[in-house]
Tab-separated table of C-alpha atoms and ligand atoms in Angstrom:
chain	number	residue	atom	x	y	z
A	1	MET	CA	-0.287	-0.110	0.115
A	2	ASP	CA	1.680	3.003	-0.905
A	3	PHE	CA	0.548	6.508	-0.234
A	4	TYR	CA	3.641	8.845	-0.854
A	5	GLY	CA	2.555	12.022	-1.824
A	6	LYS	CA	-1.121	11.547	-1.078
A	7	ASP	CA	-3.167	14.332	0.722
A	8	PHE	CA	-5.382	13.259	3.395
A	9	LEU	CA	-8.754	15.559	2.699
A	10	LYS	CA	-11.433	13.500	3.546
A	11	ILE	CA	-12.413	9.731	4.592
A	12	LEU	CA	-14.362	8.892	1.515
A	13	ASP	CA	-11.001	9.493	-0.488
A	14	PHE	CA	-9.807	6.006	0.996
A	15	SER	CA	-10.948	2.286	0.395
A	16	GLU	CA	-11.392	0.282	3.657
A	17	GLU	CA	-7.862	-1.802	3.113
A	18	GLU	CA	-6.459	2.107	3.313
A	19	LEU	CA	-7.952	3.020	6.404
A	20	ARG	CA	-7.096	0.055	8.049
A	21	TYR	CA	-3.573	0.254	7.000
A	22	PHE	CA	-3.478	3.508	8.895
A	23	LEU	CA	-4.834	2.285	11.860
A	24	ALA	CA	-2.585	-0.334	11.861
A	25	VAL	CA	0.188	1.806	11.605
A	26	ALA	CA	-0.999	4.136	14.433
A	27	LYS	CA	-0.841	1.265	16.862
A	28	LYS	CA	2.635	0.598	15.717
A	29	PHE	CA	3.636	3.879	16.482
A	30	LYS	CA	1.776	3.798	19.746
A	31	GLU	CA	3.761	0.903	20.982
A	32	MET	CA	6.834	2.246	19.945
A	33	LYS	CA	5.657	5.562	21.983
A	34	ARG	CA	5.125	4.098	24.709
A	35	SER	CA	8.192	1.898	24.708
A	36	GLY	CA	10.342	5.043	24.026
A	37	GLN	CA	11.697	3.586	20.771
A	38	ASN	CA	13.161	6.171	18.626
A	39	HIS	CA	11.246	6.856	15.328
A	40	LYS	CA	12.883	10.285	13.881
A	41	TYR	CA	12.624	8.762	10.422
A	42	PHE	CA	12.758	12.599	8.597
A	43	PRO	CA	15.129	14.376	10.123
A	44	ASP	CA	15.153	16.226	7.059
A	45	LYS	CA	11.895	17.105	6.998
A	46	ASN	CA	9.610	19.908	7.639
A	47	ILE	CA	5.778	20.851	7.693
A	48	VAL	CA	3.848	23.793	8.098
A	49	ILE	CA	0.932	23.693	9.983
A	50	LEU	CA	-2.120	26.242	9.217
A	51	PHE	CA	-4.938	26.921	11.529
A	52	GLU	CA	-7.718	29.515	10.656
A	53	LYS	CA	-9.731	27.930	13.558
A	54	THR	CA	-8.388	27.431	17.153
A	55	SER	CA	-7.423	23.932	18.359
A	56	THR	CA	-5.745	21.716	21.356
A	57	ARG	CA	-5.809	18.195	20.361
A	58	THR	CA	-5.356	18.843	16.678
A	59	ARG	CA	-2.742	21.207	17.211
A	60	CYS	CA	-0.559	19.634	19.436
A	61	SER	CA	-1.014	16.557	17.593
A	62	PHE	CA	0.480	17.688	14.527
A	63	GLU	CA	3.334	19.223	16.586
A	64	VAL	CA	4.213	16.348	18.722
A	65	ALA	CA	3.754	13.678	16.128
A	66	GLY	CA	6.376	15.870	13.797
A	67	TYR	CA	8.555	16.526	16.462
A	68	ASP	CA	8.527	12.936	17.099
A	69	LEU	CA	9.222	11.560	13.630
A	70	GLY	CA	12.448	14.065	13.582
A	71	MET	CA	10.912	16.839	11.909
A	72	GLY	CA	10.716	20.923	11.873
A	73	VAL	CA	7.096	22.395	12.632
A	74	THR	CA	5.849	26.032	12.051
A	75	TYR	CA	2.540	26.749	12.938
A	76	LEU	CA	0.966	29.534	11.533
A	77	ASP	CA	-2.879	31.055	12.101
A	78	SER	CA	-4.697	33.541	10.213
A	79	SER	CA	-3.169	36.749	12.076
A	80	GLY	CA	0.173	35.552	11.674
A	81	SER	CA	0.209	34.985	8.099
A	82	GLN	CA	-0.899	36.492	4.626
A	83	MET	CA	-3.353	33.573	3.635
A	84	GLY	CA	-6.559	34.522	3.041
A	85	HIS	CA	-6.522	38.199	3.384
A	86	LYS	CA	-3.637	39.520	1.395
A	87	GLU	CA	-2.506	35.988	-0.423
A	88	SER	CA	-4.836	33.721	-2.407
A	89	ILE	CA	-4.970	30.230	-1.744
A	90	ALA	CA	-3.548	29.233	-4.742
A	91	ASP	CA	-0.360	31.676	-3.959
A	92	THR	CA	-0.133	30.277	-0.524
A	93	ALA	CA	0.010	26.655	-1.654
A	94	ARG	CA	2.772	26.905	-4.125
A	95	VAL	CA	4.896	29.272	-1.640
A	96	LEU	CA	4.911	26.789	0.914
A	97	THR	CA	5.382	24.198	-1.369
A	98	ARG	CA	8.952	25.526	-1.924
A	99	PHE	CA	9.447	25.746	1.689
A	100	TYR	CA	8.215	22.596	3.017
A	101	ASP	CA	7.454	18.882	3.123
A	102	GLY	CA	3.946	18.384	3.984
A	103	ILE	CA	1.210	21.341	4.877
A	104	GLU	CA	-1.960	20.756	7.457
A	105	PHE	CA	-5.034	22.712	7.171
A	106	ARG	CA	-7.975	23.657	9.747
A	107	GLY	CA	-10.494	25.947	9.168
A	108	PHE	CA	-13.855	26.892	7.387
A	109	LYS	CA	-14.537	25.653	3.806
A	110	GLN	CA	-13.612	22.268	2.755
A	111	GLU	CA	-12.698	23.881	-0.443
A	112	THR	CA	-10.037	25.934	0.968
A	113	VAL	CA	-8.282	22.598	1.804
A	114	ASP	CA	-9.516	21.376	-1.739
A	115	GLU	CA	-7.753	24.041	-3.188
A	116	LEU	CA	-4.574	24.167	-0.976
A	117	ALA	CA	-4.294	20.070	-2.296
A	118	LYS	CA	-4.703	21.230	-5.921
A	119	TYR	CA	-1.890	23.962	-6.010
A	120	ALA	CA	0.401	22.462	-3.769
A	121	THR	CA	3.084	19.265	-4.806
A	122	VAL	CA	3.341	17.985	-1.123
A	123	PRO	CA	0.809	16.368	0.478
A	124	VAL	CA	-1.625	18.203	2.156
A	125	TRP	CA	-3.749	16.834	5.257
A	126	ASN	CA	-7.034	18.226	6.474
A	127	GLY	CA	-7.657	18.850	10.373
A	128	LEU	CA	-11.036	20.024	10.105
A	129	THR	CA	-13.102	21.882	7.976
A	130	ASP	CA	-17.033	22.587	8.239
A	131	GLU	CA	-18.056	19.709	6.359
A	132	CYS	CA	-15.660	16.831	8.028
A	133	HIS	CA	-13.091	15.994	10.460
A	134	PRO	CA	-11.055	12.763	8.937
A	135	THR	CA	-8.046	12.669	11.673
A	136	GLN	CA	-10.779	12.872	14.444
A	137	VAL	CA	-12.331	9.674	13.117
A	138	LEU	CA	-9.553	7.848	12.752
A	139	ALA	CA	-8.813	7.789	16.604
A	140	ASP	CA	-12.061	7.443	17.549
A	141	PHE	CA	-12.048	3.911	15.779
A	142	MET	CA	-8.908	3.279	16.995
A	143	THR	CA	-9.978	3.920	20.244
A	144	ILE	CA	-13.256	1.721	19.661
A	145	GLU	CA	-10.800	-1.109	18.558
A	146	GLU	CA	-8.702	-1.102	21.319
A	147	HIS	CA	-11.566	-1.716	23.572
A	148	PHE	CA	-13.622	-3.883	22.172
A	149	GLY	CA	-11.074	-5.576	20.268
A	150	HIS	CA	-12.351	-5.610	17.107
A	151	LEU	CA	-14.746	-3.370	15.167
A	152	GLU	CA	-16.760	-5.499	13.022
A	153	GLY	CA	-20.330	-6.091	14.310
A	154	LEU	CA	-20.417	-2.907	16.571
A	155	THR	CA	-23.042	-0.516	16.489
A	156	LEU	CA	-22.014	3.125	16.637
A	157	ALA	CA	-24.753	5.760	17.687
A	158	PHE	CA	-24.001	9.986	16.810
A	159	VAL	CA	-26.075	11.795	19.135
A	160	GLY	CA	-27.121	15.849	18.711
A	161	ASP	CA	-26.121	17.985	15.958
A	162	ALA	CA	-25.972	14.912	12.933
A	163	ARG	CA	-24.790	16.981	10.433
A	164	ASN	CA	-21.882	18.519	11.647
A	165	ASN	CA	-18.259	18.439	10.691
A	166	VAL	CA	-17.651	15.040	13.293
A	167	ALA	CA	-20.853	13.294	12.494
A	168	ASN	CA	-20.761	13.314	8.821
A	169	SER	CA	-17.048	11.874	9.008
A	170	LEU	CA	-18.229	9.287	11.558
A	171	MET	CA	-20.934	8.049	9.138
A	172	VAL	CA	-18.712	7.866	6.194
A	173	MET	CA	-15.933	5.626	8.377
A	174	SER	CA	-18.510	3.805	9.885
A	175	ALA	CA	-19.751	2.608	6.425
A	176	LYS	CA	-15.904	2.127	5.251
A	177	MET	CA	-15.129	0.244	8.482
A	178	GLY	CA	-18.393	-2.480	8.900
A	179	VAL	CA	-19.561	-0.619	11.577
A	180	ASN	CA	-23.516	-0.005	11.807
A	181	PHE	CA	-24.234	3.628	12.444
A	182	ILE	CA	-27.215	5.436	13.991
A	183	SER	CA	-27.445	8.762	13.424
A	184	CYS	CA	-29.654	10.582	16.399
A	185	GLY	CA	-30.886	14.082	16.190
A	186	PRO	CA	-33.722	16.745	15.762
A	187	LYS	CA	-34.663	16.475	11.801
A	188	GLU	CA	-33.687	20.124	11.313
A	189	LEU	CA	-30.305	18.731	11.828
A	190	SER	CA	-30.243	15.385	10.010
A	191	PRO	CA	-27.327	14.717	7.886
A	192	GLU	CA	-27.803	15.415	4.392
A	193	ASP	CA	-29.448	13.193	2.051
A	194	LYS	CA	-26.708	12.726	-0.764
A	195	LEU	CA	-24.109	11.936	1.941
A	196	VAL	CA	-26.392	9.449	3.523
A	197	SER	CA	-26.968	7.289	0.248
A	198	GLU	CA	-23.544	7.127	-0.492
A	199	CYS	CA	-22.854	6.070	2.816
A	200	ARG	CA	-25.993	3.617	2.401
A	201	GLU	CA	-24.399	2.141	-0.585
A	202	ILE	CA	-20.769	1.767	1.045
A	203	ALA	CA	-22.191	0.313	4.199
A	204	GLU	CA	-24.314	-2.400	2.349
A	205	LYS	CA	-21.049	-3.686	0.329
A	206	ASN	CA	-19.603	-3.631	3.839
A	207	GLY	CA	-22.331	-5.598	6.012
A	208	CYS	CA	-23.530	-2.590	7.921
A	209	THR	CA	-26.302	-0.453	7.948
A	210	ILE	CA	-26.700	3.383	8.459
A	211	THR	CA	-30.276	4.070	10.248
A	212	VAL	CA	-30.863	8.383	10.175
A	213	THR	CA	-33.312	8.857	13.435
A	214	ASP	CA	-34.923	11.024	15.701
A	215	ASN	CA	-35.940	8.590	18.068
A	216	LEU	CA	-33.631	7.932	20.902
A	217	ASN	CA	-35.377	5.058	21.393
A	218	GLU	CA	-33.568	3.534	18.596
A	219	LEU	CA	-30.450	3.152	20.396
A	220	ASN	CA	-31.578	0.841	22.802
A	221	GLY	CA	-29.968	-2.623	23.356
A	222	LYS	CA	-28.402	-1.620	20.021
A	223	ALA	CA	-25.522	1.150	20.526
A	224	ASP	CA	-21.725	-0.287	21.695
A	225	ALA	CA	-20.731	3.332	21.606
A	226	ILE	CA	-22.620	6.802	21.576
A	227	TYR	CA	-20.963	9.584	20.273
A	228	ALA	CA	-21.486	13.217	21.352
A	229	ASP	CA	-20.293	16.618	19.837
A	230	VAL	CA	-20.728	20.099	21.036
A	231	TRP	CA	-24.240	21.810	19.975
A	232	LEU	CA	-22.582	25.090	18.393
A	233	SER	CA	-19.563	24.190	16.036
A	234	MET	CA	-17.181	26.477	15.591
A	235	GLY	CA	-17.507	29.232	13.028
A	236	GLU	CA	-21.644	28.835	13.146
A	237	ASP	CA	-23.199	31.892	14.747
A	238	LYS	CA	-23.138	32.773	18.323
A	239	GLU	CA	-26.768	33.869	18.166
A	240	LYS	CA	-27.856	30.276	17.208
A	241	TRP	CA	-27.245	28.772	20.866
A	242	GLY	CA	-30.725	29.715	22.078
A	243	GLU	CA	-32.501	27.953	19.148
A	244	ARG	CA	-29.779	24.741	18.956
A	245	ILE	CA	-30.217	24.304	22.647
A	246	GLN	CA	-33.678	23.991	22.138
A	247	LEU	CA	-33.564	21.394	19.341
A	248	LEU	CA	-30.927	19.402	21.105
A	249	LYS	CA	-31.707	19.677	25.034
A	250	PRO	CA	-33.770	16.080	24.494
A	251	TYR	CA	-30.890	14.542	22.943
A	252	GLN	CA	-28.206	15.425	25.740
A	253	VAL	CA	-26.378	12.245	26.969
A	254	ASN	CA	-26.688	11.078	30.362
A	255	MET	CA	-26.779	8.227	32.297
A	256	GLU	CA	-30.533	6.557	31.506
A	257	LEU	CA	-29.545	6.955	27.490
A	258	MET	CA	-26.385	5.109	27.864
A	259	ASN	CA	-27.855	2.322	30.436
A	260	GLN	CA	-30.798	1.994	27.859
A	261	ALA	CA	-28.356	1.214	25.277
A	262	LYS	CA	-26.343	-1.243	26.881
A	263	PRO	CA	-24.749	-2.344	30.681
A	264	THR	CA	-21.170	-2.486	28.276
A	265	THR	CA	-22.108	0.988	25.888
A	266	VAL	CA	-18.956	3.543	26.050
A	267	PHE	CA	-18.958	7.096	25.774
A	268	LEU	CA	-17.042	9.190	22.976
A	269	HIS	CA	-16.378	12.683	22.577
A	270	ALA	CA	-14.252	14.551	19.941
A	271	LEU	CA	-13.534	17.568	22.657
A	272	PRO	CA	-13.746	19.937	23.994
A	273	SER	CA	-17.103	19.040	25.613
A	274	PHE	CA	-19.347	21.353	27.321
A	275	HIS	CA	-19.992	19.079	30.454
A	276	ASP	CA	-19.856	21.613	33.146
A	277	LEU	CA	-19.292	25.310	34.470
A	278	ASN	CA	-15.495	25.326	33.776
A	279	THR	CA	-14.753	27.285	31.061
A	280	SER	CA	-16.015	31.128	29.791
A	281	ILE	CA	-18.781	30.017	27.164
A	282	ALA	CA	-20.559	27.431	29.185
A	283	ARG	CA	-20.760	29.993	31.769
A	284	ASP	CA	-21.986	32.579	29.688
A	285	VAL	CA	-24.557	29.832	27.978
A	286	ASN	CA	-25.501	29.080	31.392
A	287	GLU	CA	-25.943	32.523	32.324
A	288	LYS	CA	-28.172	33.073	29.301
A	289	PHE	CA	-30.201	29.962	28.884
A	290	ASN	CA	-29.912	28.076	32.609
A	291	ILE	CA	-28.109	25.141	31.464
A	292	ALA	CA	-25.328	23.691	32.982
A	293	GLU	CA	-24.477	20.601	31.141
A	294	MET	CA	-24.981	20.393	27.642
A	295	GLU	CA	-24.023	17.562	25.499
A	296	VAL	CA	-23.102	15.278	27.733
A	297	THR	CA	-23.812	15.167	31.661
A	298	ASN	CA	-20.784	15.637	33.983
A	299	GLU	CA	-21.584	12.114	35.324
A	300	VAL	CA	-21.276	10.322	31.959
A	301	PHE	CA	-17.900	12.525	30.675
A	302	GLU	CA	-16.420	10.910	34.421
A	303	SER	CA	-17.751	7.746	34.491
A	304	GLU	CA	-15.468	4.570	33.590
A	305	ARG	CA	-17.124	4.124	30.574
A	306	SER	CA	-15.871	7.126	29.083
A	307	LEU	CA	-12.846	7.051	26.527
A	308	VAL	CA	-12.626	10.402	25.702
A	309	PHE	CA	-9.167	10.624	27.001
A	310	ASP	CA	-7.981	7.731	25.102
A	311	GLU	CA	-9.728	8.771	22.197
A	312	ALA	CA	-7.660	12.482	22.642
A	313	GLU	CA	-3.987	10.543	22.913
A	314	ASN	CA	-5.021	8.368	19.704
A	315	ARG	CA	-5.522	11.779	17.776
A	316	MET	CA	-1.569	11.925	18.165
A	317	HIS	CA	-1.069	8.438	17.341
A	318	THR	CA	-3.210	8.348	13.907
A	319	ILE	CA	-2.074	11.991	12.977
A	320	LYS	CA	1.929	10.486	13.156
A	321	ALA	CA	0.132	7.275	11.019
A	322	VAL	CA	-1.119	9.780	8.091
A	323	MET	CA	2.027	12.104	8.028
A	324	TYR	CA	4.339	9.123	8.025
A	325	LEU	CA	2.816	7.116	5.165
A	326	THR	CA	2.058	9.950	2.782
A	327	LEU	CA	5.968	11.205	3.601
A	328	HIS	CA	7.678	7.829	3.564
A	329	LYS	CA	9.013	6.411	0.167
A	330	GLU	CA	8.787	2.883	-0.520
A	331	GLU	CA	12.217	1.677	-1.402
A	332	GLU	CA	12.430	0.243	-4.759
B	401	LIG	N1	-11.352	17.130	18.599
B	401	LIG	C1	-10.522	18.277	18.013
B	401	LIG	O1	-10.037	18.620	16.804
B	401	LIG	O2	-9.840	19.242	19.238
B	401	LIG	P1	-8.991	20.482	18.781
B	401	LIG	O3	-10.348	21.358	18.615
B	401	LIG	O4	-8.734	21.057	20.160
B	401	LIG	O5	-7.976	20.382	17.907
B	402	LIG	N1	-17.879	19.846	16.140
B	402	LIG	C1	-16.560	20.999	16.415
B	402	LIG	C2	-15.501	19.350	16.468
B	402	LIG	C3	-14.536	20.187	17.252
B	402	LIG	C4	-12.953	19.108	17.459
B	402	LIG	C5	-16.611	22.009	15.601
B	402	LIG	O1	-16.438	22.115	14.403
B	402	LIG	O2	-16.324	23.001	16.460
């Protein structure tokens, strides 16, 4: 399997075998990191990571994974570069290609990362757009597989804003990996029909199902993992908090929902999460709308059944695998 020079823009671009290979290589890197084995394979390479939106996990994963692989890493945000406001994406891509061996981008439009990839001649990696979050779901599936020992036959349920970037990528990844997927949220926030049809076609080939519902009872006795994400994503209008809370309050993941699913059901979340009042946004929202816990209760978040910190760690191992495979040239 040769990924040399390829971009990592969305899960749909990869076959089931290729995605499994990313996970296998991530597992190897996790073992190497844990055992302190040196893996500075690219001492002569440099990467640049571009962020239009804020980040903790994705930025740190790309930086640490880059350093672990022996590379130099440059971080640029919108205020610290010319990109977008003074220099076009196409020009930026062609300039950065002359300096760097790989480019990561997190931002608003999927078209921006696609455009970067079109004009750059080095690999471009998508660190989240409004449409999808492909490196996130590699980490999610690595975490699920570590926990259950397999993926086949499992059912993953996403509960909440079911048409957001994370939900979209989870649906595609589930279809590709033979995992049954339940997209559960209010009708107003259902995933796009086109993506659902595409995923159903893939799922059929891989022996799994894609269910779109607004009924939480669909999870009962079925969901092995329940996934929640924020109710308002980065870049969305803050004025929408009230409307979102109204729509999504019934879909908060609580212990009752977890228990109705299965006694063994685990909880996943991309993070950051509003499960308490220890952030300024959560306090502001609580002041306005009187809601102290949002997409998940603190009880579930802090429980033994919550895998969120394993999931966060796995961001780094999976991102390292993506960078390694796309930068590594197989010997002839
Ligand atoms: N899950 C995730 O992408 O986190 P950050 O926004 O902190 O990168
Ligand atoms: N849906 C969230 C994911 C954050 C990792 C957002 O886009 O803000």
